[in-house]
């Protein structure tokens, strides 16, 4: 995706989840699935697909008579970008501030604490 249009809206995430799960899919397959899941009409889904194609989030295979859509970005990359944007926007880039805010509202389980501890130890060991 281009740098200026690199974040996905909530609706675009729904489309991408369908494509990450199974790809390629035709516009008809996606409209049927998203109508059942989200209640969207055909026009809504096709408009989103055009917008996402322009953004560089999805590609289109036009071989043959059907247009088949496929993701151009990996889910992991999109999730990382979304997380970085959220961290910058809400917590001014401070991971510790975010973790502190989350743990004040909800207690962590023993397993979660051990996992966080292990992550921190691995980070320290890598420096």
PDB file of C-alpha atoms in Angstrom:
ATOM      1  CA  UNK A   1       0.000   0.000   0.000  1.00  0.00           C
ATOM      2  CA  UNK A   2       1.144   3.513  -0.550  1.00  0.00           C
ATOM      3  CA  UNK A   3       2.466   5.317   2.515  1.00  0.00           C
ATOM      4  CA  UNK A   4      -0.358   7.887   2.722  1.00  0.00           C
ATOM      5  CA  UNK A   5      -3.191   5.340   2.383  1.00  0.00           C
ATOM      6  CA  UNK A   6      -1.709   2.541   4.421  1.00  0.00           C
ATOM      7  CA  UNK A   7      -4.270   2.118   7.173  1.00  0.00           C
ATOM      8  CA  UNK A   8      -7.416   0.065   6.796  1.00  0.00           C
ATOM      9  CA  UNK A   9     -10.870   1.170   7.915  1.00  0.00           C
ATOM     10  CA  UNK A  10     -13.004  -1.221   9.981  1.00  0.00           C
ATOM     11  CA  UNK A  11     -14.998  -2.145   6.881  1.00  0.00           C
ATOM     12  CA  UNK A  12     -11.814  -2.775   4.910  1.00  0.00           C
ATOM     13  CA  UNK A  13     -10.576  -5.064   7.697  1.00  0.00           C
ATOM     14  CA  UNK A  14     -13.719  -7.171   7.225  1.00  0.00           C
ATOM     15  CA  UNK A  15     -12.982  -7.567   3.518  1.00  0.00           C
ATOM     16  CA  UNK A  16      -9.323  -8.349   4.178  1.00  0.00           C
ATOM     17  CA  UNK A  17     -10.224 -10.976   6.795  1.00  0.00           C
ATOM     18  CA  UNK A  18     -12.276 -12.766   4.121  1.00  0.00           C
ATOM     19  CA  UNK A  19      -9.383 -12.603   1.656  1.00  0.00           C
ATOM     20  CA  UNK A  20      -6.752 -13.657   4.192  1.00  0.00           C
ATOM     21  CA  UNK A  21      -8.891 -16.659   5.075  1.00  0.00           C
ATOM     22  CA  UNK A  22      -9.417 -17.741   1.453  1.00  0.00           C
ATOM     23  CA  UNK A  23      -7.964 -16.247  -1.661  1.00  0.00           C
ATOM     24  CA  UNK A  24      -8.559 -15.477  -4.454  1.00  0.00           C
ATOM     25  CA  UNK A  25     -12.284 -14.815  -4.371  1.00  0.00           C
ATOM     26  CA  UNK A  26     -14.567 -13.320  -6.968  1.00  0.00           C
ATOM     27  CA  UNK A  27     -16.610 -10.208  -6.301  1.00  0.00           C
ATOM     28  CA  UNK A  28     -19.704 -12.402  -6.198  1.00  0.00           C
ATOM     29  CA  UNK A  29     -18.189 -14.711  -3.568  1.00  0.00           C
ATOM     30  CA  UNK A  30     -17.167 -11.752  -1.428  1.00  0.00           C
ATOM     31  CA  UNK A  31     -20.508  -9.968  -1.763  1.00  0.00           C
ATOM     32  CA  UNK A  32     -22.407 -13.113  -0.773  1.00  0.00           C
ATOM     33  CA  UNK A  33     -20.181 -13.740   2.223  1.00  0.00           C
ATOM     34  CA  UNK A  34     -20.181 -10.133   3.441  1.00  0.00           C
ATOM     35  CA  UNK A  35     -23.937  -9.845   2.952  1.00  0.00           C
ATOM     36  CA  UNK A  36     -24.372 -12.885   5.216  1.00  0.00           C
ATOM     37  CA  UNK A  37     -21.786 -11.705   7.783  1.00  0.00           C
ATOM     38  CA  UNK A  38     -22.271  -7.950   7.778  1.00  0.00           C
ATOM     39  CA  UNK A  39     -25.590  -7.316   6.038  1.00  0.00           C
ATOM     40  CA  UNK A  40     -23.855  -5.309   3.304  1.00  0.00           C
ATOM     41  CA  UNK A  41     -25.356  -4.993  -0.146  1.00  0.00           C
ATOM     42  CA  UNK A  42     -23.467  -5.721  -3.370  1.00  0.00           C
ATOM     43  CA  UNK A  43     -22.732  -2.062  -4.035  1.00  0.00           C
ATOM     44  CA  UNK A  44     -21.079  -1.554  -0.637  1.00  0.00           C
ATOM     45  CA  UNK A  45     -18.753  -4.515  -1.090  1.00  0.00           C
ATOM     46  CA  UNK A  46     -17.796  -3.602  -4.664  1.00  0.00           C
ATOM     47  CA  UNK A  47     -17.144   0.022  -3.675  1.00  0.00           C
ATOM     48  CA  UNK A  48     -14.849  -1.155  -0.867  1.00  0.00           C
ATOM     49  CA  UNK A  49     -13.007  -3.483  -3.237  1.00  0.00           C
ATOM     50  CA  UNK A  50     -12.420  -0.669  -5.748  1.00  0.00           C
ATOM     51  CA  UNK A  51     -11.162   1.632  -2.992  1.00  0.00           C
ATOM     52  CA  UNK A  52      -8.882  -1.088  -1.607  1.00  0.00           C
ATOM     53  CA  UNK A  53      -7.534  -1.844  -5.073  1.00  0.00           C
ATOM     54  CA  UNK A  54      -6.689   1.857  -5.515  1.00  0.00           C
ATOM     55  CA  UNK A  55      -4.945   1.829  -2.115  1.00  0.00           C
ATOM     56  CA  UNK A  56      -2.875  -1.174  -3.099  1.00  0.00           C
ATOM     57  CA  UNK A  57      -4.376  -3.424  -0.419  1.00  0.00           C
ATOM     58  CA  UNK A  58      -5.913  -5.904  -2.853  1.00  0.00           C
ATOM     59  CA  UNK A  59      -4.985  -7.070  -6.303  1.00  0.00           C
ATOM     60  CA  UNK A  60      -7.249  -8.310  -9.064  1.00  0.00           C
ATOM     61  CA  UNK A  61      -6.708 -11.203 -11.404  1.00  0.00           C
ATOM     62  CA  UNK A  62      -8.640 -10.373 -14.567  1.00  0.00           C
ATOM     63  CA  UNK A  63      -7.661 -13.493 -16.468  1.00  0.00           C
ATOM     64  CA  UNK A  64     -10.805 -14.980 -17.920  1.00  0.00           C
ATOM     65  CA  UNK A  65     -14.236 -13.425 -17.563  1.00  0.00           C
ATOM     66  CA  UNK A  66     -14.272 -13.181 -13.750  1.00  0.00           C
ATOM     67  CA  UNK A  67     -12.375 -10.725 -11.571  1.00  0.00           C
ATOM     68  CA  UNK A  68     -10.728 -12.542  -8.673  1.00  0.00           C
ATOM     69  CA  UNK A  69      -9.486 -10.515  -5.699  1.00  0.00           C
ATOM     70  CA  UNK A  70      -6.495 -11.381  -3.523  1.00  0.00           C
ATOM     71  CA  UNK A  71      -4.648  -9.583  -0.691  1.00  0.00           C
ATOM     72  CA  UNK A  72      -1.487  -7.645  -1.492  1.00  0.00           C
ATOM     73  CA  UNK A  73      -0.567  -7.216   2.159  1.00  0.00           C
ATOM     74  CA  UNK A  74      -0.045  -9.838   4.812  1.00  0.00           C
ATOM     75  CA  UNK A  75      -2.268  -9.842   7.884  1.00  0.00           C
ATOM     76  CA  UNK A  76       0.778  -9.616  10.146  1.00  0.00           C
ATOM     77  CA  UNK A  77       1.995  -6.464   8.360  1.00  0.00           C
ATOM     78  CA  UNK A  78      -1.424  -4.804   8.524  1.00  0.00           C
ATOM     79  CA  UNK A  79      -1.789  -5.676  12.226  1.00  0.00           C
ATOM     80  CA  UNK A  80       1.668  -4.294  13.026  1.00  0.00           C
ATOM     81  CA  UNK A  81       0.926  -1.043  11.195  1.00  0.00           C
ATOM     82  CA  UNK A  82      -2.398  -0.705  12.997  1.00  0.00           C
ATOM     83  CA  UNK A  83      -0.715  -1.333  16.360  1.00  0.00           C
ATOM     84  CA  UNK A  84       2.031   1.223  15.662  1.00  0.00           C
ATOM     85  CA  UNK A  85      -0.543   3.836  14.589  1.00  0.00           C
ATOM     86  CA  UNK A  86      -2.619   3.203  17.727  1.00  0.00           C
ATOM     87  CA  UNK A  87       0.430   3.383  20.001  1.00  0.00           C
ATOM     88  CA  UNK A  88       1.583   6.651  18.418  1.00  0.00           C
ATOM     89  CA  UNK A  89      -1.886   8.240  18.375  1.00  0.00           C
ATOM     90  CA  UNK A  90      -3.093   7.271  21.844  1.00  0.00           C
ATOM     91  CA  UNK A  91       0.054   6.728  23.921  1.00  0.00           C
ATOM     92  CA  UNK A  92       2.516   9.004  22.099  1.00  0.00           C
ATOM     93  CA  UNK A  93       4.594   5.970  21.157  1.00  0.00           C
ATOM     94  CA  UNK A  94       5.047   4.762  24.745  1.00  0.00           C
ATOM     95  CA  UNK A  95       4.579   1.005  25.012  1.00  0.00           C
ATOM     96  CA  UNK A  96       5.053   1.072  28.773  1.00  0.00           C
ATOM     97  CA  UNK A  97       2.305   3.702  29.152  1.00  0.00           C
ATOM     98  CA  UNK A  98      -0.064   1.500  27.138  1.00  0.00           C
ATOM     99  CA  UNK A  99       0.743  -1.641  29.153  1.00  0.00           C
ATOM    100  CA  UNK A 100       0.341   0.326  32.373  1.00  0.00           C
ATOM    101  CA  UNK A 101      -3.070   1.614  31.302  1.00  0.00           C
ATOM    102  CA  UNK A 102      -4.245  -1.851  30.262  1.00  0.00           C
ATOM    103  CA  UNK A 103      -3.091  -3.558  33.452  1.00  0.00           C
ATOM    104  CA  UNK A 104      -4.750  -0.968  35.689  1.00  0.00           C
ATOM    105  CA  UNK A 105      -8.147  -1.857  34.245  1.00  0.00           C
ATOM    106  CA  UNK A 106      -7.700  -5.622  34.033  1.00  0.00           C
ATOM    107  CA  UNK A 107      -5.552  -7.905  36.133  1.00  0.00           C
ATOM    108  CA  UNK A 108      -3.157 -10.125  34.204  1.00  0.00           C
ATOM    109  CA  UNK A 109      -3.209 -13.868  34.654  1.00  0.00           C
ATOM    110  CA  UNK A 110      -0.116 -15.687  35.894  1.00  0.00           C
ATOM    111  CA  UNK A 111       0.469 -17.001  32.354  1.00  0.00           C
ATOM    112  CA  UNK A 112       0.262 -13.492  30.862  1.00  0.00           C
ATOM    113  CA  UNK A 113       2.699 -12.150  33.450  1.00  0.00           C
ATOM    114  CA  UNK A 114       5.133 -14.971  32.690  1.00  0.00           C
ATOM    115  CA  UNK A 115       4.814 -14.313  28.963  1.00  0.00           C
ATOM    116  CA  UNK A 116       5.480 -10.585  29.428  1.00  0.00           C
ATOM    117  CA  UNK A 117       8.441 -11.360  31.660  1.00  0.00           C
ATOM    118  CA  UNK A 118       9.844 -13.738  29.068  1.00  0.00           C
ATOM    119  CA  UNK A 119       9.417 -11.147  26.322  1.00  0.00           C
ATOM    120  CA  UNK A 120      11.255  -8.545  28.378  1.00  0.00           C
ATOM    121  CA  UNK A 121      14.090 -10.962  29.165  1.00  0.00           C
ATOM    122  CA  UNK A 122      14.449 -11.777  25.463  1.00  0.00           C
ATOM    123  CA  UNK A 123      14.549  -8.081  24.608  1.00  0.00           C
ATOM    124  CA  UNK A 124      17.231  -7.434  27.221  1.00  0.00           C
ATOM    125  CA  UNK A 125      19.255 -10.393  25.984  1.00  0.00           C
ATOM    126  CA  UNK A 126      19.163  -9.094  22.428  1.00  0.00           C
ATOM    127  CA  UNK A 127      20.752  -5.753  23.303  1.00  0.00           C
TER     128      UNK A 127
END
